C-alpha positions as a Markdown table, in Angstrom:
| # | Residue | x | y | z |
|---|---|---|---|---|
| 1 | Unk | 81.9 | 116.0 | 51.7 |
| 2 | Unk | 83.1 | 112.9 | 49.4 |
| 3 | Unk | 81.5 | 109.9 | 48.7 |
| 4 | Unk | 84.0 | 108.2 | 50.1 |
| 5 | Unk | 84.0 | 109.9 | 53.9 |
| 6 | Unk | 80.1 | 109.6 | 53.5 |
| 7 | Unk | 80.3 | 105.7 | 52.9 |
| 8 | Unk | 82.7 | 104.7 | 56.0 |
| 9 | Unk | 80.3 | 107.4 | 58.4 |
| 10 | Unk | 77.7 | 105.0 | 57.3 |
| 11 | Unk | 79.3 | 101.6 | 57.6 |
| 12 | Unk | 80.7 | 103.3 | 61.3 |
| 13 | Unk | 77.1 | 103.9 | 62.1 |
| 14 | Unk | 75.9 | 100.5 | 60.9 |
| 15 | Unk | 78.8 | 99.0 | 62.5 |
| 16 | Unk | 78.7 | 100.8 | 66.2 |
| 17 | Unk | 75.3 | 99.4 | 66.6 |
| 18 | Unk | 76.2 | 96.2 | 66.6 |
| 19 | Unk | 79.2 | 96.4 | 68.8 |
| 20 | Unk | 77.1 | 98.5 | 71.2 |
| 21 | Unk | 74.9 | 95.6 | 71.0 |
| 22 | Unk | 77.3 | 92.6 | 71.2 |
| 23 | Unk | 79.3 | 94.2 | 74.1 |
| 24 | Unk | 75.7 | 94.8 | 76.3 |
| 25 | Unk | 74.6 | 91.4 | 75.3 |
| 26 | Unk | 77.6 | 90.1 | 76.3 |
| 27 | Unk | 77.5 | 91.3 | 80.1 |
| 28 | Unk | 73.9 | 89.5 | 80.2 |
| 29 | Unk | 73.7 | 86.8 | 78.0 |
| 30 | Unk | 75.1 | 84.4 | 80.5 |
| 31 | Unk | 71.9 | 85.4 | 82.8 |
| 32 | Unk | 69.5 | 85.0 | 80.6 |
| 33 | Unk | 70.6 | 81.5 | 78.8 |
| 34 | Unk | 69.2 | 80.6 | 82.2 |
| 35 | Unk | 66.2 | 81.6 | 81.7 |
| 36 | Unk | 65.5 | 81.5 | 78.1 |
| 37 | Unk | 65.9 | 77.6 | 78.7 |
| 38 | Unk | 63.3 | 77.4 | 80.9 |
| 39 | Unk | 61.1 | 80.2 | 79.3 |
| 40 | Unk | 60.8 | 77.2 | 75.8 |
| 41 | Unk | 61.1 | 74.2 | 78.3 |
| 42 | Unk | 57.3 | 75.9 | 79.8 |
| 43 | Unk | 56.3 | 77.5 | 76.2 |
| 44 | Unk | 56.8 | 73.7 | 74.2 |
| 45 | Unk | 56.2 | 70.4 | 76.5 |
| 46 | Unk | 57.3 | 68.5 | 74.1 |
| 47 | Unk | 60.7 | 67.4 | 72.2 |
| 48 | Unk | 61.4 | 68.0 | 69.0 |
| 49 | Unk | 62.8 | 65.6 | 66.4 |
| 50 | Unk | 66.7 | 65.7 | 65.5 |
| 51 | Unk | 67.6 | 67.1 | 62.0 |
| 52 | Unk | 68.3 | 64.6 | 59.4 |
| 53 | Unk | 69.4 | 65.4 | 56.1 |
| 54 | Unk | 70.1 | 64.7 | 52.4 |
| 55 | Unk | 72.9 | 65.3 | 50.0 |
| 56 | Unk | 71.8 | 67.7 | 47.1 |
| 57 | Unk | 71.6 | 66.1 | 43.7 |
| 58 | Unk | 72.8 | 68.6 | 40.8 |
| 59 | Unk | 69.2 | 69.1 | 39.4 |
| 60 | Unk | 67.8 | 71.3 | 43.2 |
| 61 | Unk | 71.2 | 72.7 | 42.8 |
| 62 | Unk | 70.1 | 74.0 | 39.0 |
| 63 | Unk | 66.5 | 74.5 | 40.5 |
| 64 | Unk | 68.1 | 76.9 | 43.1 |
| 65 | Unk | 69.8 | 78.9 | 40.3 |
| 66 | Unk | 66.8 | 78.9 | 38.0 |
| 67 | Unk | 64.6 | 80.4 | 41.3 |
| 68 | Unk | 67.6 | 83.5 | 41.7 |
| 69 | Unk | 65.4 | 86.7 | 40.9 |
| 70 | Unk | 67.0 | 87.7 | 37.0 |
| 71 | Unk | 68.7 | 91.1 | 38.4 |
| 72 | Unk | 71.5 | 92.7 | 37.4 |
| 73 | Unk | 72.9 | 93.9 | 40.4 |
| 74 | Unk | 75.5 | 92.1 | 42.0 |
| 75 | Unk | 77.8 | 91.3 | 45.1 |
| 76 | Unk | 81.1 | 92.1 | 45.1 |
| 77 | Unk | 82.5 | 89.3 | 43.2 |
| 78 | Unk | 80.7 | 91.8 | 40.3 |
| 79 | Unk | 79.2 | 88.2 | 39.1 |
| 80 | Unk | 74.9 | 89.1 | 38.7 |
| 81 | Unk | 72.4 | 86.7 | 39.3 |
| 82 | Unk | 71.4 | 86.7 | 35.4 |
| 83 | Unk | 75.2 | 85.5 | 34.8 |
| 84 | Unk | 74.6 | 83.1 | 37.3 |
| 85 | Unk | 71.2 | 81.4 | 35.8 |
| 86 | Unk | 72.6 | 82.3 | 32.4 |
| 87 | Unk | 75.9 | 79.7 | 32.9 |
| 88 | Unk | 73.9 | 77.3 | 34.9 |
| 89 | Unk | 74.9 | 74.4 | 32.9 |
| 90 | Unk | 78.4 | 75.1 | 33.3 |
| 91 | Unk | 78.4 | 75.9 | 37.3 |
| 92 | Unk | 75.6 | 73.4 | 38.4 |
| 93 | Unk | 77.7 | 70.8 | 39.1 |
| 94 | Unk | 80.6 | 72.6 | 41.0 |
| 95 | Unk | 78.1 | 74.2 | 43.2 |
| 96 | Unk | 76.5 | 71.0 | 43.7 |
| 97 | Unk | 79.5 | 69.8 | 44.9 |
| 98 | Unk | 80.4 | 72.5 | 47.2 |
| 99 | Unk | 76.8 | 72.7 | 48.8 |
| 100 | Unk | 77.9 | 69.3 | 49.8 |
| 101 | Unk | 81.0 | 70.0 | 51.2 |
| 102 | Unk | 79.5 | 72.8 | 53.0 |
| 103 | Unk | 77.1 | 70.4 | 54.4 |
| 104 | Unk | 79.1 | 67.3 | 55.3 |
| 105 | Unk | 82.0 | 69.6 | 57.0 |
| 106 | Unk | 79.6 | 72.0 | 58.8 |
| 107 | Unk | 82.1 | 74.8 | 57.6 |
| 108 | Unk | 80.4 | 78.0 | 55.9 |
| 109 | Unk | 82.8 | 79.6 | 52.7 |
| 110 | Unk | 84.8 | 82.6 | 54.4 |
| 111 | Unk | 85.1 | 84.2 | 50.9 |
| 112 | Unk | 81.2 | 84.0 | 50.8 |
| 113 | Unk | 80.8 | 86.2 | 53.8 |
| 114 | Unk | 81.3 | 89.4 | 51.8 |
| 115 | Unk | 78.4 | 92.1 | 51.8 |
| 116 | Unk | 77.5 | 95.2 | 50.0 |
| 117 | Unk | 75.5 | 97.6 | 52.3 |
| 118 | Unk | 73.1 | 100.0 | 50.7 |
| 119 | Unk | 72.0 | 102.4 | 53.0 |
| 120 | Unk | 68.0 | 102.6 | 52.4 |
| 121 | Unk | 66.0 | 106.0 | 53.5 |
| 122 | Unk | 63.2 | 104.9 | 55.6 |
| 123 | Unk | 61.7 | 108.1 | 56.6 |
| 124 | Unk | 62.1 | 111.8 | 58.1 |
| 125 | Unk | 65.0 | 113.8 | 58.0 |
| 126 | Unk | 67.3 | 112.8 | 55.3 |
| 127 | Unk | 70.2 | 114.5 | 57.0 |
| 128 | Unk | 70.0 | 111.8 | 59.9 |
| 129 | Unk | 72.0 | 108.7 | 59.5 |
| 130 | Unk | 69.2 | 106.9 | 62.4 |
| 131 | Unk | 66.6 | 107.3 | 59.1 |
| 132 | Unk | 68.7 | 104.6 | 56.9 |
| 133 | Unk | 68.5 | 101.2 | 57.2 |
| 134 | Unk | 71.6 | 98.9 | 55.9 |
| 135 | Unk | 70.6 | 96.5 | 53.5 |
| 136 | Unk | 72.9 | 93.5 | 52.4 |
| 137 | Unk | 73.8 | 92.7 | 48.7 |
| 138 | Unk | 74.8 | 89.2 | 49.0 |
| 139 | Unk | 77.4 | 87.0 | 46.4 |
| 140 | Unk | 75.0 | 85.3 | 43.7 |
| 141 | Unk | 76.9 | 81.9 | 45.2 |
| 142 | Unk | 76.1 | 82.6 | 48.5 |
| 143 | Unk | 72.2 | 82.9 | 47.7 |
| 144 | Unk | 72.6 | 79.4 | 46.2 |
| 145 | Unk | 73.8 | 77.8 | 49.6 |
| 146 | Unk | 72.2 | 79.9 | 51.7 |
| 147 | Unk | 68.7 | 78.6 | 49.7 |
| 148 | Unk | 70.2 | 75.7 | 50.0 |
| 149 | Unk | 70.6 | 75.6 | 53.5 |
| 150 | Unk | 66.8 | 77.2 | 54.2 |
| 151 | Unk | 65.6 | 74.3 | 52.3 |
| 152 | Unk | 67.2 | 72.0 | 54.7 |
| 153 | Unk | 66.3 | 73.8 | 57.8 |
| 154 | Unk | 62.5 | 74.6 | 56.1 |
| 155 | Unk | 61.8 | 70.8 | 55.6 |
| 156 | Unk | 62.7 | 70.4 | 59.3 |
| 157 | Unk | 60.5 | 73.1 | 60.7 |
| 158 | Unk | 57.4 | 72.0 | 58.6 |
| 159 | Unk | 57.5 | 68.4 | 59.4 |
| 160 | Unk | 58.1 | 69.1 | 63.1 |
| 161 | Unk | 55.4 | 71.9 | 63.3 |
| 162 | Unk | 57.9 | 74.2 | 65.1 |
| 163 | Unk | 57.0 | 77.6 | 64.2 |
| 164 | Unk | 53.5 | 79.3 | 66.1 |
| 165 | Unk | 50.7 | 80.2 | 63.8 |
| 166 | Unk | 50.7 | 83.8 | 65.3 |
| 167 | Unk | 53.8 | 84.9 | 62.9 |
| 168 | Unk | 52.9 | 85.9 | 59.7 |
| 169 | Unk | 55.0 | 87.3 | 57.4 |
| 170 | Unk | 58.9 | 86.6 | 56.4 |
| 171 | Unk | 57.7 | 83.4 | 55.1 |
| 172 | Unk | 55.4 | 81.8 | 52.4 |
| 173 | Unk | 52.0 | 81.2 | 52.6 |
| 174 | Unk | 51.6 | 83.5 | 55.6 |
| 175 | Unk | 50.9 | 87.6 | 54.1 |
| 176 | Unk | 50.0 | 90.9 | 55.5 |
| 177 | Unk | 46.7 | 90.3 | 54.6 |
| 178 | Unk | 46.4 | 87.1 | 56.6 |
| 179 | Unk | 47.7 | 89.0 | 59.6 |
| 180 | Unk | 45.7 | 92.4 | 59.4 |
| 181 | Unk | 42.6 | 89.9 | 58.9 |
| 182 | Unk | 43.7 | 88.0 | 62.0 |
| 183 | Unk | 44.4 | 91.5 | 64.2 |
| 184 | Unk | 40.8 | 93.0 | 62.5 |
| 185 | Unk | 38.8 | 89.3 | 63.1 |
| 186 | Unk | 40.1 | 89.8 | 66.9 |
| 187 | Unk | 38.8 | 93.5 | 67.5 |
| 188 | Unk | 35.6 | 93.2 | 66.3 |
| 189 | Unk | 34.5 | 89.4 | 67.2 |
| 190 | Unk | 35.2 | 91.6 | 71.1 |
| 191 | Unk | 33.1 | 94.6 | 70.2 |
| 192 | Unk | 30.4 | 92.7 | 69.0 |
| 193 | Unk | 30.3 | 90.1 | 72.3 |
| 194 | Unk | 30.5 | 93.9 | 73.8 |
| 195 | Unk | 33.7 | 93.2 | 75.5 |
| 196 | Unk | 36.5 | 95.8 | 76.4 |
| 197 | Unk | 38.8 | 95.7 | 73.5 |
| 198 | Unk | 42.3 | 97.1 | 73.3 |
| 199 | Unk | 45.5 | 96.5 | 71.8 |
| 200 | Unk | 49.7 | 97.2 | 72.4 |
| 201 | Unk | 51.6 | 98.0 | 70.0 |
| 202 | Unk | 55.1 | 97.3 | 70.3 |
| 203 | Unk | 58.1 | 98.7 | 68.1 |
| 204 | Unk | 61.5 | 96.7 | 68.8 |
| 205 | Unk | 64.9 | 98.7 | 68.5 |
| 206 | Unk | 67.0 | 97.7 | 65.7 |
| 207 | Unk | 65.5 | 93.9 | 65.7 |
| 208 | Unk | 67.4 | 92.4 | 62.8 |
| 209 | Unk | 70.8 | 93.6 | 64.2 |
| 210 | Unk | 70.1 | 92.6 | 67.9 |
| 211 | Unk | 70.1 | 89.3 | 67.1 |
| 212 | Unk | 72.5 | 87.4 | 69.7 |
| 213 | Unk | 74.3 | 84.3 | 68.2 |
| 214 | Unk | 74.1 | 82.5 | 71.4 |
| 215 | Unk | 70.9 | 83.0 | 71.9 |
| 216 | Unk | 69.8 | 81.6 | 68.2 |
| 217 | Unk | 72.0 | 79.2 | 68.7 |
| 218 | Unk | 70.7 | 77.7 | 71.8 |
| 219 | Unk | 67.0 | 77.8 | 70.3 |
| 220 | Unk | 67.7 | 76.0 | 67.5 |
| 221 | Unk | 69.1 | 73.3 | 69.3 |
| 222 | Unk | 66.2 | 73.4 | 71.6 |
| 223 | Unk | 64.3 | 72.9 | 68.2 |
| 224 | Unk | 66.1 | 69.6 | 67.2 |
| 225 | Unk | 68.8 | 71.5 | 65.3 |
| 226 | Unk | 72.2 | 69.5 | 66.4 |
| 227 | Unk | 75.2 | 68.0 | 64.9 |
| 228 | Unk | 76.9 | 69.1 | 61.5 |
| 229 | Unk | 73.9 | 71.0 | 60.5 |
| 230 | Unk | 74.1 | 73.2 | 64.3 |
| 231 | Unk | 77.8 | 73.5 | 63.1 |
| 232 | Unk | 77.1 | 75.0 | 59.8 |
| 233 | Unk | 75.0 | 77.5 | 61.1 |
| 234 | Unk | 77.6 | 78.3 | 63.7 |
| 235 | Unk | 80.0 | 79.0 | 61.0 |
| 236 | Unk | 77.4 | 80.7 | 58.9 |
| 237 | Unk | 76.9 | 83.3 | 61.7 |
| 238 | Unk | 80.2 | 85.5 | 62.7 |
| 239 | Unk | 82.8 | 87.1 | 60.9 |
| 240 | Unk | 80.9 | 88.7 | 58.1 |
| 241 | Unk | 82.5 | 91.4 | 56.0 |
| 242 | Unk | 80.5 | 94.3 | 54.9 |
| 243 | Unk | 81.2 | 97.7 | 53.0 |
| 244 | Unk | 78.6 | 100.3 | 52.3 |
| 245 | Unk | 78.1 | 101.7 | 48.8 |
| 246 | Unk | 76.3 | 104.5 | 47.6 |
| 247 | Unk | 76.2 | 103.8 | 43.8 |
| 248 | Unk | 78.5 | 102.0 | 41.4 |
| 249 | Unk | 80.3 | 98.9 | 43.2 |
| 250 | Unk | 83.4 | 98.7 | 41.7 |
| 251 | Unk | 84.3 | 102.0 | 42.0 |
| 252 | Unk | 86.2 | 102.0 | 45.2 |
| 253 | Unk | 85.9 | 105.9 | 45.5 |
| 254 | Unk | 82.3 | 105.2 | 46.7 |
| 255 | Unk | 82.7 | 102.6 | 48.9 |
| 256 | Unk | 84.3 | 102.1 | 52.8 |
| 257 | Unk | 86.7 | 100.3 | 54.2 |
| 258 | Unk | 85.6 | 96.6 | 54.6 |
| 259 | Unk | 84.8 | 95.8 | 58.5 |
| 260 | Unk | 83.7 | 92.9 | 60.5 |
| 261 | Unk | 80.1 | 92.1 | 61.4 |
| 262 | Unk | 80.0 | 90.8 | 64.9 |
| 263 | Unk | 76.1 | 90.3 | 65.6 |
| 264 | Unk | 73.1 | 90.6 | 64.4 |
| 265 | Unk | 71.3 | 88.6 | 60.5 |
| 266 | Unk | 72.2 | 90.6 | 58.0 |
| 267 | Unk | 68.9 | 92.1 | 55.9 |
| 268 | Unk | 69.2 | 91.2 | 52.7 |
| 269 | Unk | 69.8 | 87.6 | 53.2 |
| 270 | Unk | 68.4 | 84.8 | 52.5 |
| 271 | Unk | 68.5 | 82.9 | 56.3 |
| 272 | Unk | 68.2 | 86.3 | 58.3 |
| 273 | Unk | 64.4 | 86.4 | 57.9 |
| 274 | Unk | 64.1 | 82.8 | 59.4 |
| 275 | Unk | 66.2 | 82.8 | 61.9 |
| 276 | Unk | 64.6 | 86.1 | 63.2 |
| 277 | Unk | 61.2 | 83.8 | 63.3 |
| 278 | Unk | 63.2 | 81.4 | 65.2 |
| 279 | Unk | 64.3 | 83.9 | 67.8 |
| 280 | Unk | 60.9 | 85.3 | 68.6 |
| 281 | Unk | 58.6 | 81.6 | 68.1 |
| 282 | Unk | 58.3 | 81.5 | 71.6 |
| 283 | Unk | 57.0 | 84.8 | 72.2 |
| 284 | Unk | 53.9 | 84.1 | 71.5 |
| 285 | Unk | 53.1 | 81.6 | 74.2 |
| 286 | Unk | 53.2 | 84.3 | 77.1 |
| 287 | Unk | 50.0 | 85.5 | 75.8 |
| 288 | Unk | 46.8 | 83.2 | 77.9 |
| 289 | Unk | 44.1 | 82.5 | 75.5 |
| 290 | Unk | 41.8 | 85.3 | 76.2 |
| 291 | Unk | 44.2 | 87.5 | 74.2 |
| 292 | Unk | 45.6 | 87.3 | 70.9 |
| 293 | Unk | 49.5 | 88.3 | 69.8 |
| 294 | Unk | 50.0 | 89.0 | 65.7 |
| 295 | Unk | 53.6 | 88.7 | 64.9 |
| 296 | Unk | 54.4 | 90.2 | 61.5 |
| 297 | Unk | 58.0 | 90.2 | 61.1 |
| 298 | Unk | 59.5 | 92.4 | 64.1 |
| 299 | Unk | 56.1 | 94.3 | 64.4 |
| 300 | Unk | 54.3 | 92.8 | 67.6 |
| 301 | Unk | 50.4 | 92.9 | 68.4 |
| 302 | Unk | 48.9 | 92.5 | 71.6 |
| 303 | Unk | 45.0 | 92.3 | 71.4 |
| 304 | Unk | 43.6 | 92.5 | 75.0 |
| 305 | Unk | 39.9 | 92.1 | 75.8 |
| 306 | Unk | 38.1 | 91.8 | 79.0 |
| 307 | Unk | 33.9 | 92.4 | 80.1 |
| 308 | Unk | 35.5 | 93.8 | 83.4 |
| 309 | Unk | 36.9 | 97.1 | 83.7 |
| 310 | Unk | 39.4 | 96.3 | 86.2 |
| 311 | Unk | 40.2 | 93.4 | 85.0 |
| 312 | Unk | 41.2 | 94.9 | 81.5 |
| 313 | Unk | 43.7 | 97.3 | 83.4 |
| 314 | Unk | 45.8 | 94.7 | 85.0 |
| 315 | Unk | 46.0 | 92.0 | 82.5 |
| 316 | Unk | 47.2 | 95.2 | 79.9 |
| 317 | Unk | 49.6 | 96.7 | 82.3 |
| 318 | Unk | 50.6 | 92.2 | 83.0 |
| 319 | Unk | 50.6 | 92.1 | 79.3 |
| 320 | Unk | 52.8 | 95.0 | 79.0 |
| 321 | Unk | 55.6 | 93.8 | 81.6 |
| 322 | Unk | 55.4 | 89.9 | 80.7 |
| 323 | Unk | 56.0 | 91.2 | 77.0 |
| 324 | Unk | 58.7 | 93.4 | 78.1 |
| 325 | Unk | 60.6 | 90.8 | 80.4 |
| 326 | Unk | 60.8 | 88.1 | 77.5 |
| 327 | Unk | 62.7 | 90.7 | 75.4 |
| 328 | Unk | 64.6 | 91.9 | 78.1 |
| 329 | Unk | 65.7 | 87.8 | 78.5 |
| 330 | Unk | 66.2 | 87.7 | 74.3 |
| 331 | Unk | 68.3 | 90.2 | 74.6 |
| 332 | Unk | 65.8 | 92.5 | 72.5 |
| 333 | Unk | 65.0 | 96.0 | 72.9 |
| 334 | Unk | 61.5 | 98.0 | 73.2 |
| 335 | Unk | 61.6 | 100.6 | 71.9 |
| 336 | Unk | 58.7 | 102.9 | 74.4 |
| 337 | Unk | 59.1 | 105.8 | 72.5 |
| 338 | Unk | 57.3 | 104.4 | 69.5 |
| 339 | Unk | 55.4 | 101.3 | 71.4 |
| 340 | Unk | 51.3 | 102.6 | 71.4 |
| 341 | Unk | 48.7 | 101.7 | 73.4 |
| 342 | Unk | 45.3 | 102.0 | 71.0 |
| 343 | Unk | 41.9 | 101.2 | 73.0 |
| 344 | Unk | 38.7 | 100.3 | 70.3 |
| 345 | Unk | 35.2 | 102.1 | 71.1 |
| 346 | Unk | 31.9 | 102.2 | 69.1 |
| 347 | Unk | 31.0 | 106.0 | 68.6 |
| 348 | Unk | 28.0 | 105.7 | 71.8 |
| 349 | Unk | 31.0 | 104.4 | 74.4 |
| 350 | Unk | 31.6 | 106.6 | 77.5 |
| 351 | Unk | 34.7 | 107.9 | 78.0 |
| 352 | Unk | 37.5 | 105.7 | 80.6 |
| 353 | Unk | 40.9 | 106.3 | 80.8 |
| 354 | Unk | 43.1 | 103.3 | 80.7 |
| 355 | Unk | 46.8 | 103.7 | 82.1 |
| 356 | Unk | 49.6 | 101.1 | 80.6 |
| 357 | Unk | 52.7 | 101.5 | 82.5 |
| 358 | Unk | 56.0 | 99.7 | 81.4 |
């Protein structure tokens, strides 16, 4: 088979998930904007400040392009991120002026919303597409005012103290070590107060591509996010382009069709990661305080503990339903096939089974 039948059975693939997503979500997400409203109103009793920002000056502009990781490869404009920070004295103030633009219009570049999908082997069997995951090669430019644009929206979520301190991961300052200490600290601080100790582990279906617009939307305004800024990100959102590559770009022999992206942050990019925090901040709060949830990107841990028996049982199987309702209303998947339910002994513990039902 050619490279270039292989490529557009890939982006297909990619591609049919979404639309299978968007066209579900879209039977259902009139339903649950009903309840996701109320589901932050009770999570956060309190409002959060409206976004304000600044014009960008030509030296963060520069500052952006000097952070761009020095790699060669490239989006399909062909132009690298080391030709990028190579001609930043010469594109520094164009850009500076576009970033503007792009903020005072609330209107995202069309042309920027071009992506180069690598399929990326996660594992089993080669032969089946479900083992590759797409990841997007963005335009060097559009790393500059989508940094641009984190920045913005970063300075609002810090000084308003919006995101939980249960996610961990996708952002600075918060590592895998932080969370496996967290998740570790939790089990044993039980075992040792000789509590019943369990946890749920739960794997979500394609979370970076079941991402509903509306949905995002709506949080972020919940957040404070309104106006020209809400706009932007509006814009930002549909009507992406993508193509899957195998090898060399600009050889069009490798490469599909280019198709539109309908749903779903794109992996790859610089805003998918935070928005995806967005999306599941709230899902934290579902969890009382006797138990302990560690988020680390879309892997979610449910630590349950209990000195009752009984007890334990219902609030895991309560744990299990409340967890899967709130996804069910995000318009998120759980994936039970791959979700576990692990249950921590010492070596002298008797024996007691322990059944989770979804």
């Amino acid at each position: 088979m050619n490279q270039n039948k292989i490529t557009n059975i890939f982006n297909n693939y990619f591609l049919s998930i979404a639309d299978s997503i968007n066209s579900d979500n879209n039977k259902h997400v009139n339903t649950s904007m009903t309840n996701l409203i109320n589901y932050l109103a009770n999570s956060f009793r309190r409002s959060f400040a409206k976004t304000s920002w600044q014009y960008a000056s030509t030296y963060k502009i520069e500052k952006i392009i000097r952070s761009l990781k020095t790699k060669n490869t490239c989006g399909h404009d062909e132009i690298s991120n080391q030709i990028a920070k190579l001609t930043a004295p010469f594109i520094t103030s164009p850009l500076t002026y576009i970033c503007n633009a792009v903020l005072s219009t609330g209107v995202f570049p069309d042309r920027l919303k071009y992506a180069i999908v690598k399929p990326i082997f996660k594992k089993g069997n080669k032969q089946e597409i479900s083992n590759y995951r797409p990841i997007s090669l963005l335009t060097s430019f559009s790393k500059i005012i989508e940094k641009f644009i984190y920045a913005r929206l970063h300075v609002h979520i810090d000084m308003n103290n919006i995101l939980v301190h249960e996610l961990y991961g996708l952002r600075a300052h918060s590592s895998t070590e932080q969370a496996a200490f967290n998740l570790i600290n939790s089990i044993l601080s039980a075992m040792n107060n000789n509590q019943i100790v369990g946890g749920i582990f739960c794997d979500l279906q394609k979370a970076f591509d079941r991402v509903n617009h509306k949905i995002l939307l709506e949080k972020l305004e919940f957040y404070g996010v309104e106006g020209k800024f809400k706009t932007l990100i509006e814009s930002y959102l549909p009507g992406g382009f993508q193509r899957v590559t195998l090898d060399n770009m600009t050889n069009y022999n490798n490469s599909s069709k280019w198709e539109v992206l309908k749903c779903g942050v794109p992996q790859g990019s610089i805003l998918g990661p935070l928005f995806f925090l967005i999306c599941i901040n709230d899902l934290p709060t579902i969890v009382n305080k006797e138990n302990n949830m560690v988020l680390f990107a879309d892997d979610t841990s449910i630590i349950i503990t209990d000195s009752n028996r009984q007890d334990y049982n219902i609030t895991a199987n309560q744990m299990l339903q409340d967890i899967n309702t709130w996804f069910n209303i995000n318009l998120l998947t759980l994936n039970f096939n791959k979700t576990q339910y692990l249950e921590f002994r010492t070596k002298n513990y008797h024996n007691v089974n322990t059944q989770i039902n979804p």
